[in-house]
mmCIF file of C-alpha atoms in Angstrom:
data_model
loop_
_atom_site.group_PDB
_atom_site.id
_atom_site.type_symbol
_atom_site.label_atom_id
_atom_site.label_comp_id
_atom_site.label_asym_id
_atom_site.label_seq_id
_atom_site.Cartn_x
_atom_site.Cartn_y
_atom_site.Cartn_z
ATOM 1 C CA MET A 197 12.769 0.453 23.355
ATOM 2 C CA PRO A 198 11.786 2.547 20.301
ATOM 3 C CA LYS A 199 8.167 3.524 19.783
ATOM 4 C CA ALA A 200 6.461 3.640 16.386
ATOM 5 C CA LEU A 201 3.144 5.206 15.405
ATOM 6 C CA ILE A 202 1.385 3.635 12.404
ATOM 7 C CA THR A 203 -1.570 5.346 10.753
ATOM 8 C CA GLY A 204 -3.773 2.920 8.849
ATOM 9 C CA ILE A 205 -2.768 0.051 11.123
ATOM 10 C CA THR A 206 -5.900 -1.974 10.352
ATOM 11 C CA GLY A 207 -5.007 -2.088 6.637
ATOM 12 C CA GLN A 208 -2.887 -4.621 4.788
ATOM 13 C CA ASP A 209 0.421 -2.747 5.080
ATOM 14 C CA GLY A 210 -0.232 -1.517 8.605
ATOM 15 C CA SER A 211 -0.807 -5.022 9.900
ATOM 16 C CA TYR A 212 2.340 -6.465 8.312
ATOM 17 C CA LEU A 213 4.435 -3.497 9.460
ATOM 18 C CA ALA A 214 3.141 -3.791 13.024
ATOM 19 C CA GLU A 215 4.117 -7.477 13.081
ATOM 20 C CA LEU A 216 7.611 -6.645 11.824
ATOM 21 C CA LEU A 217 8.134 -3.884 14.397
ATOM 22 C CA LEU A 218 6.875 -6.050 17.245
ATOM 23 C CA GLU A 219 9.403 -8.709 16.231
ATOM 24 C CA LYS A 220 12.109 -6.029 16.409
ATOM 25 C CA GLY A 221 11.113 -5.058 19.948
ATOM 26 C CA TYR A 222 9.221 -1.839 19.246
ATOM 27 C CA ASP A 223 6.353 -0.394 21.207
ATOM 28 C CA VAL A 224 3.676 -0.027 18.521
ATOM 29 C CA VAL A 225 0.840 2.487 18.569
ATOM 30 C CA GLY A 226 -1.807 2.257 15.857
ATOM 31 C CA MET A 227 -3.850 5.311 14.928
ATOM 32 C CA LEU A 228 -7.330 4.671 13.591
ATOM 33 C CA ARG A 229 -10.453 6.651 12.827
ATOM 34 C CA ARG A 230 -13.480 6.573 15.076
ATOM 35 C CA SER A 231 -15.961 4.493 13.121
ATOM 36 C CA SER A 232 -19.035 2.411 13.773
ATOM 37 C CA THR A 233 -17.556 -0.443 11.735
ATOM 38 C CA VAL A 234 -13.823 -0.628 12.510
ATOM 39 C CA ASN A 235 -12.448 -3.894 11.111
ATOM 40 C CA PHE A 236 -9.815 -5.489 13.353
ATOM 41 C CA GLU A 237 -9.593 -8.706 11.315
ATOM 42 C CA ARG A 238 -6.026 -8.095 10.095
ATOM 43 C CA ILE A 239 -4.629 -7.238 13.542
ATOM 44 C CA GLU A 240 -6.705 -9.359 15.913
ATOM 45 C CA HIS A 241 -3.921 -11.957 16.360
ATOM 46 C CA PHE A 242 -1.605 -9.322 17.881
ATOM 47 C CA GLN A 243 -4.078 -6.630 18.953
ATOM 48 C CA HIS A 244 -3.266 -7.120 22.646
ATOM 49 C CA ASP A 245 0.432 -6.427 21.965
ATOM 50 C CA ILE A 246 -0.132 -2.887 20.662
ATOM 51 C CA GLU A 247 -1.813 0.340 21.746
ATOM 52 C CA LEU A 248 -4.600 1.884 19.691
ATOM 53 C CA ALA A 249 -5.216 5.623 19.527
ATOM 54 C CA GLN A 250 -8.076 7.498 17.887
ATOM 55 C CA GLY A 251 -7.054 10.061 15.293
ATOM 56 C CA ASP A 252 -8.023 11.187 11.818
ATOM 57 C CA LEU A 253 -6.001 12.645 8.947
ATOM 58 C CA ILE A 254 -8.853 15.101 8.379
ATOM 59 C CA ASP A 255 -8.550 16.411 11.968
ATOM 60 C CA GLY A 256 -5.164 17.990 12.719
ATOM 61 C CA ALA A 257 -5.984 18.527 16.411
ATOM 62 C CA SER A 258 -6.531 14.788 16.899
ATOM 63 C CA MET A 259 -3.072 14.056 15.498
ATOM 64 C CA VAL A 260 -1.452 16.657 17.747
ATOM 65 C CA HIS A 261 -3.119 14.929 20.703
ATOM 66 C CA VAL A 262 -1.919 11.457 19.645
ATOM 67 C CA LEU A 263 1.653 12.674 19.118
ATOM 68 C CA ARG A 264 1.776 14.476 22.480
ATOM 69 C CA GLU A 265 0.387 11.483 24.323
ATOM 70 C CA HIS A 266 2.637 8.828 22.769
ATOM 71 C CA GLU A 267 5.826 10.690 21.714
ATOM 72 C CA PRO A 268 6.807 8.239 18.930
ATOM 73 C CA ASP A 269 10.340 7.905 17.574
ATOM 74 C CA GLU A 270 9.107 6.759 14.150
ATOM 75 C CA ILE A 271 5.860 7.577 12.330
ATOM 76 C CA TYR A 272 4.600 5.582 9.343
ATOM 77 C CA ASN A 273 1.773 7.226 7.411
ATOM 78 C CA LEU A 274 -0.053 4.350 5.712
ATOM 79 C CA ALA A 275 -3.578 5.765 6.016
ATOM 80 C CA ALA A 276 -5.275 6.917 2.811
ATOM 81 C CA GLN A 277 -8.290 6.597 0.583
ATOM 82 C CA SER A 278 -6.325 4.042 -1.378
ATOM 83 C CA PHE A 279 -8.648 2.602 -4.025
ATOM 84 C CA VAL A 280 -8.084 4.136 -7.461
ATOM 85 C CA GLN A 281 -11.579 3.437 -8.807
ATOM 86 C CA THR A 282 -13.191 5.098 -5.775
ATOM 87 C CA SER A 283 -11.070 8.211 -6.289
ATOM 88 C CA PHE A 284 -12.864 8.947 -9.579
ATOM 89 C CA GLY A 285 -16.222 8.925 -7.779
ATOM 90 C CA GLN A 286 -14.966 10.705 -4.637
ATOM 91 C CA PRO A 287 -12.109 12.961 -5.793
ATOM 92 C CA VAL A 288 -12.543 15.641 -3.112
ATOM 93 C CA LEU A 289 -12.602 13.144 -0.246
ATOM 94 C CA THR A 290 -9.542 11.434 -1.733
ATOM 95 C CA GLY A 291 -7.713 14.772 -1.791
ATOM 96 C CA GLU A 292 -8.696 15.621 1.777
ATOM 97 C CA ILE A 293 -7.329 12.341 3.151
ATOM 98 C CA THR A 294 -4.598 11.203 0.775
ATOM 99 C CA ALA A 295 -3.145 14.655 -0.017
ATOM 100 C CA LEU A 296 -3.981 17.253 2.640
ATOM 101 C CA GLY A 297 -3.960 14.606 5.366
ATOM 102 C CA VAL A 298 -0.199 14.267 4.864
ATOM 103 C CA THR A 299 0.252 18.007 5.403
ATOM 104 C CA ARG A 300 -1.801 17.934 8.603
ATOM 105 C CA LEU A 301 0.273 15.066 9.947
ATOM 106 C CA LEU A 302 3.621 16.594 8.959
ATOM 107 C CA ASP A 303 2.694 19.929 10.512
ATOM 108 C CA SER A 304 1.613 18.180 13.705
ATOM 109 C CA ILE A 305 4.978 16.383 13.815
ATOM 110 C CA ARG A 306 6.802 19.685 13.186
ATOM 111 C CA MET A 307 5.061 21.242 16.191
ATOM 112 C CA VAL A 308 5.079 18.313 18.629
ATOM 113 C CA CYS A 309 7.989 15.957 17.882
ATOM 114 C CA PRO A 310 10.195 17.398 15.106
ATOM 115 C CA ASP A 311 12.978 14.867 15.769
ATOM 116 C CA ALA A 312 10.742 11.886 14.985
ATOM 117 C CA ARG A 313 11.419 10.033 11.736
ATOM 118 C CA PHE A 314 8.562 10.083 9.218
ATOM 119 C CA TYR A 315 7.684 7.650 6.433
ATOM 120 C CA GLN A 316 5.171 8.583 3.727
ATOM 121 C CA ALA A 317 3.527 5.875 1.624
ATOM 122 C CA SER A 318 3.915 7.110 -1.943
ATOM 123 C CA SER A 319 2.678 5.088 -4.909
ATOM 124 C CA SER A 320 3.643 3.917 -8.384
ATOM 125 C CA GLU A 321 0.290 5.391 -9.497
ATOM 126 C CA MET A 322 2.105 8.747 -9.397
ATOM 127 C CA PHE A 323 3.935 7.703 -12.576
ATOM 128 C CA GLY A 324 0.635 7.048 -14.387
ATOM 129 C CA LYS A 325 1.237 7.719 -18.070
ATOM 130 C CA VAL A 326 4.842 6.672 -17.805
ATOM 131 C CA ALA A 327 7.620 8.749 -19.320
ATOM 132 C CA GLU A 328 10.123 5.888 -19.291
ATOM 133 C CA VAL A 329 10.383 2.157 -18.620
ATOM 134 C CA PRO A 330 11.287 1.084 -15.988
ATOM 135 C CA GLN A 331 10.406 3.838 -13.491
ATOM 136 C CA ASN A 332 12.906 4.981 -10.856
ATOM 137 C CA GLU A 333 13.289 7.833 -8.376
ATOM 138 C CA ALA A 334 14.069 10.335 -11.169
ATOM 139 C CA THR A 335 11.149 9.414 -13.456
ATOM 140 C CA PRO A 336 8.684 12.327 -13.900
ATOM 141 C CA PHE A 337 5.191 11.939 -12.469
ATOM 142 C CA HIS A 338 2.086 11.956 -14.700
ATOM 143 C CA PRO A 339 -0.779 10.652 -12.540
ATOM 144 C CA ARG A 340 -3.922 9.393 -14.268
ATOM 145 C CA SER A 341 -6.430 9.355 -11.385
ATOM 146 C CA PRO A 342 -7.453 11.608 -8.482
ATOM 147 C CA TYR A 343 -5.731 9.046 -6.241
ATOM 148 C CA GLY A 344 -2.481 9.392 -8.194
ATOM 149 C CA VAL A 345 -2.709 13.188 -8.096
ATOM 150 C CA ALA A 346 -3.309 13.123 -4.330
ATOM 151 C CA LYS A 347 -0.300 10.837 -3.830
ATOM 152 C CA VAL A 348 1.888 13.246 -5.843
ATOM 153 C CA TYR A 349 0.846 16.040 -3.492
ATOM 154 C CA GLY A 350 1.598 13.890 -0.447
ATOM 155 C CA HIS A 351 4.983 12.986 -1.917
ATOM 156 C CA TRP A 352 6.049 16.559 -2.662
ATOM 157 C CA ILE A 353 4.784 17.993 0.629
ATOM 158 C CA THR A 354 6.985 15.389 2.357
ATOM 159 C CA VAL A 355 9.975 16.606 0.332
ATOM 160 C CA ASN A 356 9.017 20.193 1.185
ATOM 161 C CA TYR A 357 8.922 19.583 4.944
ATOM 162 C CA ARG A 358 12.234 17.715 4.749
ATOM 163 C CA GLU A 359 13.909 20.622 2.976
ATOM 164 C CA SER A 360 12.128 23.466 4.805
ATOM 165 C CA TYR A 361 12.322 22.223 8.387
ATOM 166 C CA ASP A 362 15.225 19.741 8.296
ATOM 167 C CA MET A 363 12.878 16.912 9.276
ATOM 168 C CA PHE A 364 13.754 13.250 8.755
ATOM 169 C CA ALA A 365 10.946 12.687 6.258
ATOM 170 C CA CYS A 366 11.111 10.242 3.390
ATOM 171 C CA SER A 367 8.795 8.500 0.943
ATOM 172 C CA GLY A 368 8.687 4.956 -0.327
ATOM 173 C CA ILE A 369 7.362 4.862 -3.897
ATOM 174 C CA LEU A 370 5.851 1.416 -3.600
ATOM 175 C CA PHE A 371 4.629 -0.477 -6.622
ATOM 176 C CA ASN A 372 1.607 -2.768 -6.299
ATOM 177 C CA HIS A 373 1.944 -5.084 -3.324
ATOM 178 C CA GLU A 374 -0.554 -7.750 -2.371
ATOM 179 C CA SER A 375 -1.215 -10.493 0.183
ATOM 180 C CA PRO A 376 -4.055 -12.576 1.615
ATOM 181 C CA ARG A 377 -4.892 -9.442 3.656
ATOM 182 C CA ARG A 378 -5.554 -7.335 0.555
ATOM 183 C CA GLY A 379 -9.011 -5.772 0.371
ATOM 184 C CA LYS A 380 -11.501 -7.478 -1.947
ATOM 185 C CA GLU A 381 -11.981 -4.283 -3.958
ATOM 186 C CA PHE A 382 -8.465 -4.669 -5.424
ATOM 187 C CA VAL A 383 -8.156 -6.716 -8.600
ATOM 188 C CA THR A 384 -5.686 -9.278 -7.222
ATOM 189 C CA ARG A 385 -7.891 -10.220 -4.273
ATOM 190 C CA LYS A 386 -11.038 -10.003 -6.404
ATOM 191 C CA VAL A 387 -9.527 -12.619 -8.716
ATOM 192 C CA THR A 388 -8.135 -14.945 -6.025
ATOM 193 C CA ASP A 389 -11.378 -14.799 -4.044
ATOM 194 C CA ALA A 390 -13.380 -15.519 -7.211
ATOM 195 C CA ALA A 391 -11.150 -18.472 -8.160
ATOM 196 C CA ALA A 392 -11.708 -19.988 -4.712
ATOM 197 C CA ARG A 393 -15.467 -19.353 -4.800
ATOM 198 C CA ILE A 394 -15.837 -20.811 -8.297
ATOM 199 C CA LYS A 395 -13.833 -23.878 -7.271
ATOM 200 C CA LEU A 396 -16.158 -24.362 -4.289
ATOM 201 C CA GLY A 397 -19.297 -23.840 -6.385
ATOM 202 C CA MET A 398 -20.165 -20.541 -4.686
ATOM 203 C CA GLN A 399 -20.204 -18.403 -7.849
ATOM 204 C CA ASP A 400 -20.109 -18.892 -11.626
ATOM 205 C CA GLU A 401 -17.987 -16.074 -13.048
ATOM 206 C CA VAL A 402 -15.912 -12.983 -12.263
ATOM 207 C CA ARG A 403 -16.341 -9.711 -14.170
ATOM 208 C CA LEU A 404 -13.195 -7.666 -14.830
ATOM 209 C CA GLY A 405 -12.048 -4.672 -16.861
ATOM 210 C CA ASN A 406 -8.797 -4.342 -18.810
ATOM 211 C CA LEU A 407 -7.022 -7.726 -18.794
ATOM 212 C CA ASP A 408 -4.028 -6.277 -20.640
ATOM 213 C CA ALA A 409 -3.085 -3.707 -17.981
ATOM 214 C CA ARG A 410 0.349 -4.644 -16.624
ATOM 215 C CA ARG A 411 1.641 -4.122 -13.106
ATOM 216 C CA ASP A 412 4.726 -4.781 -10.999
ATOM 217 C CA TRP A 413 3.255 -6.940 -8.210
ATOM 218 C CA GLY A 414 5.103 -7.901 -5.012
ATOM 219 C CA HIS A 415 4.259 -9.181 -1.521
ATOM 220 C CA ALA A 416 3.315 -6.665 1.174
ATOM 221 C CA ALA A 417 5.360 -8.537 3.796
ATOM 222 C CA ASP A 418 8.503 -7.866 1.728
ATOM 223 C CA TYR A 419 7.642 -4.213 1.174
ATOM 224 C CA VAL A 420 7.086 -3.217 4.827
ATOM 225 C CA ASP A 421 10.663 -4.316 5.514
ATOM 226 C CA ALA A 422 11.809 -1.686 3.010
ATOM 227 C CA MET A 423 9.756 0.956 4.847
ATOM 228 C CA TRP A 424 11.512 0.178 8.115
ATOM 229 C CA ARG A 425 14.948 0.165 6.497
ATOM 230 C CA MET A 426 14.392 3.654 5.047
ATOM 231 C CA LEU A 427 13.947 5.096 8.530
ATOM 232 C CA GLN A 428 17.177 3.491 9.789
ATOM 233 C CA ARG A 429 19.331 5.427 7.320
ATOM 234 C CA ASP A 430 21.608 8.308 8.327
ATOM 235 C CA GLN A 431 19.903 10.665 5.870
ATOM 236 C CA PRO A 432 16.293 10.709 4.626
ATOM 237 C CA GLU A 433 15.860 9.877 0.949
ATOM 238 C CA ASP A 434 13.059 8.613 -1.270
ATOM 239 C CA TYR A 435 13.113 5.087 -2.711
ATOM 240 C CA VAL A 436 11.290 3.048 -5.337
ATOM 241 C CA VAL A 437 10.263 -0.369 -3.977
ATOM 242 C CA CYS A 438 9.282 -2.987 -6.561
ATOM 243 C CA THR A 439 10.119 -6.387 -8.060
ATOM 244 C CA GLY A 440 11.303 -5.194 -11.473
ATOM 245 C CA GLU A 441 8.956 -7.675 -13.167
ATOM 246 C CA THR A 442 5.642 -6.958 -14.862
ATOM 247 C CA HIS A 443 2.580 -9.160 -15.267
ATOM 248 C CA SER A 444 -0.794 -8.531 -16.881
ATOM 249 C CA VAL A 445 -4.194 -8.961 -15.248
ATOM 250 C CA ARG A 446 -4.552 -11.880 -17.668
ATOM 251 C CA ASP A 447 -1.406 -13.473 -16.152
ATOM 252 C CA LEU A 448 -2.923 -12.930 -12.712
ATOM 253 C CA CYS A 449 -6.104 -14.757 -13.735
ATOM 254 C CA LYS A 450 -4.143 -17.615 -15.302
ATOM 255 C CA VAL A 451 -2.025 -18.252 -12.189
ATOM 256 C CA ALA A 452 -4.959 -17.890 -9.777
ATOM 257 C CA PHE A 453 -7.263 -20.284 -11.630
ATOM 258 C CA GLU A 454 -4.468 -22.782 -12.289
ATOM 259 C CA ALA A 455 -3.967 -22.913 -8.497
ATOM 260 C CA VAL A 456 -7.431 -24.531 -8.300
ATOM 261 C CA ASP A 457 -7.045 -26.571 -11.519
ATOM 262 C CA LEU A 458 -9.379 -24.383 -13.592
ATOM 263 C CA ASP A 459 -9.086 -22.521 -16.910
ATOM 264 C CA TYR A 460 -9.673 -18.810 -16.314
ATOM 265 C CA GLU A 461 -11.011 -18.261 -19.859
ATOM 266 C CA GLN A 462 -14.152 -20.213 -18.949
ATOM 267 C CA TYR A 463 -14.990 -17.968 -15.984
ATOM 268 C CA VAL A 464 -13.666 -14.428 -16.640
ATOM 269 C CA THR A 465 -16.057 -11.980 -18.327
ATOM 270 C CA ILE A 466 -15.038 -8.519 -19.580
ATOM 271 C CA ASP A 467 -17.252 -5.726 -18.242
ATOM 272 C CA GLU A 468 -16.582 -2.182 -19.475
ATOM 273 C CA LYS A 469 -17.834 -0.648 -16.223
ATOM 274 C CA TYR A 470 -14.562 -1.765 -14.643
ATOM 275 C CA TYR A 471 -12.428 0.215 -17.087
ATOM 276 C CA ARG A 472 -10.909 3.399 -15.663
ATOM 277 C CA PRO A 473 -11.723 6.788 -17.275
ATOM 278 C CA ALA A 474 -7.956 7.178 -17.802
ATOM 279 C CA GLU A 475 -6.089 3.864 -17.849
ATOM 280 C CA VAL A 476 -2.555 3.200 -16.620
ATOM 281 C CA ASP A 477 -1.327 0.558 -19.056
ATOM 282 C CA LEU A 478 2.135 -0.358 -17.764
ATOM 283 C CA LEU A 479 3.976 0.010 -14.482
ATOM 284 C CA ILE A 480 7.345 -1.618 -13.836
ATOM 285 C CA GLY A 481 9.908 -0.283 -11.399
ATOM 286 C CA ASP A 482 13.640 -0.187 -10.796
ATOM 287 C CA SER A 483 14.582 -0.596 -7.119
ATOM 288 C CA SER A 484 18.354 -0.717 -7.625
ATOM 289 C CA LYS A 485 18.829 2.328 -5.349
ATOM 290 C CA ALA A 486 17.144 0.506 -2.446
ATOM 291 C CA LYS A 487 19.311 -2.533 -3.067
ATOM 292 C CA ALA A 488 22.493 -0.467 -3.182
ATOM 293 C CA ASP A 489 21.745 1.739 -0.156
ATOM 294 C CA PHE A 490 20.238 -0.752 2.309
ATOM 295 C CA GLY A 491 20.348 -4.182 0.718
ATOM 296 C CA TRP A 492 16.638 -4.605 0.075
ATOM 297 C CA GLU A 493 15.390 -7.130 -2.472
ATOM 298 C CA PRO A 494 11.982 -8.821 -2.872
ATOM 299 C CA LYS A 495 11.893 -12.445 -1.716
ATOM 300 C CA ILE A 496 8.461 -13.776 -2.720
ATOM 301 C CA PRO A 497 7.871 -14.264 -6.494
ATOM 302 C CA PHE A 498 4.617 -13.418 -8.278
ATOM 303 C CA GLU A 499 3.394 -16.987 -8.754
ATOM 304 C CA ALA A 500 3.985 -17.845 -5.075
ATOM 305 C CA LEU A 501 2.193 -14.656 -3.995
ATOM 306 C CA ILE A 502 -0.953 -15.337 -6.050
ATOM 307 C CA THR A 503 -1.012 -19.021 -5.066
ATOM 308 C CA GLU A 504 -0.728 -18.068 -1.378
ATOM 309 C CA MET A 505 -3.678 -15.698 -1.790
ATOM 310 C CA VAL A 506 -5.837 -18.347 -3.498
ATOM 311 C CA GLU A 507 -5.013 -20.935 -0.827
ATOM 312 C CA ALA A 508 -5.861 -18.444 1.935
ATOM 313 C CA ASP A 509 -9.201 -17.671 0.280
ATOM 314 C CA LEU A 510 -9.952 -21.368 -0.095
ATOM 315 C CA LYS A 511 -9.199 -21.961 3.580
ATOM 316 C CA ARG A 512 -11.326 -19.009 4.679
ATOM 317 C CA LEU A 513 -14.302 -19.987 2.511
ATOM 318 C CA SER A 514 -14.112 -23.672 3.436
#
């Protein structure tokens, strides 16, 4: 029975990945930080089927301890300071966790279990001010936020350890992926939660930034399957994971409010405080390499994703 270690297991991606691996018969160990307010909401329905271990990407010794104790066959690094807006206010913290944290983990793996297979969660935010449309594995990076810069570091240090130490280390360059488990600080969940609250008479408006920013949005449940498939390959390589379709924040609002029979234009207010210091206007990916190499394709379309999120928020709030 293979054993997998997931950092960031209490997050959106970690919870979906843990479910997938449990279905495939894995022993699953989730690494999480010691905190006074750990949120188990996303994993409580399977929490008794996994092991939890305390570790922190800022503390290399803690990761060495976790790896020695559990001896995983596969390691998925999904932990990060992952909110772009926060990275502008806390750039050093973002670098410590999202960039240098990857190095600490890779070096711990190199010392303790060098034969383990490693997955790094890279991000479409690395492309930033895009050099070409659509973006694929060969597209140059031009990050436009401290988060994007930190993810570029994490991506290249993964390549470096793969080439320097012959480790099975690969990165998935995942474009935006959402679900009912998405944090409320992200624009998709902010909009779906607001649509549900407005429908139920719990609030009157939602304040947003750039409605014309366009993203390639998919479902997190689809994307964790691609993560697993990457680690089953004979050779480690990096892959773009995306839908190949782009939608604006305005499209997002339209679909979400239509799901509750409302017109978004009556409830959405533009607030300049939600604009980024450096905006990323358009992200759209090309995942043809993933399709060709291991048969991955997204299954859940954008409209179904946003409607599912609105319905889940309605159910929760009701």
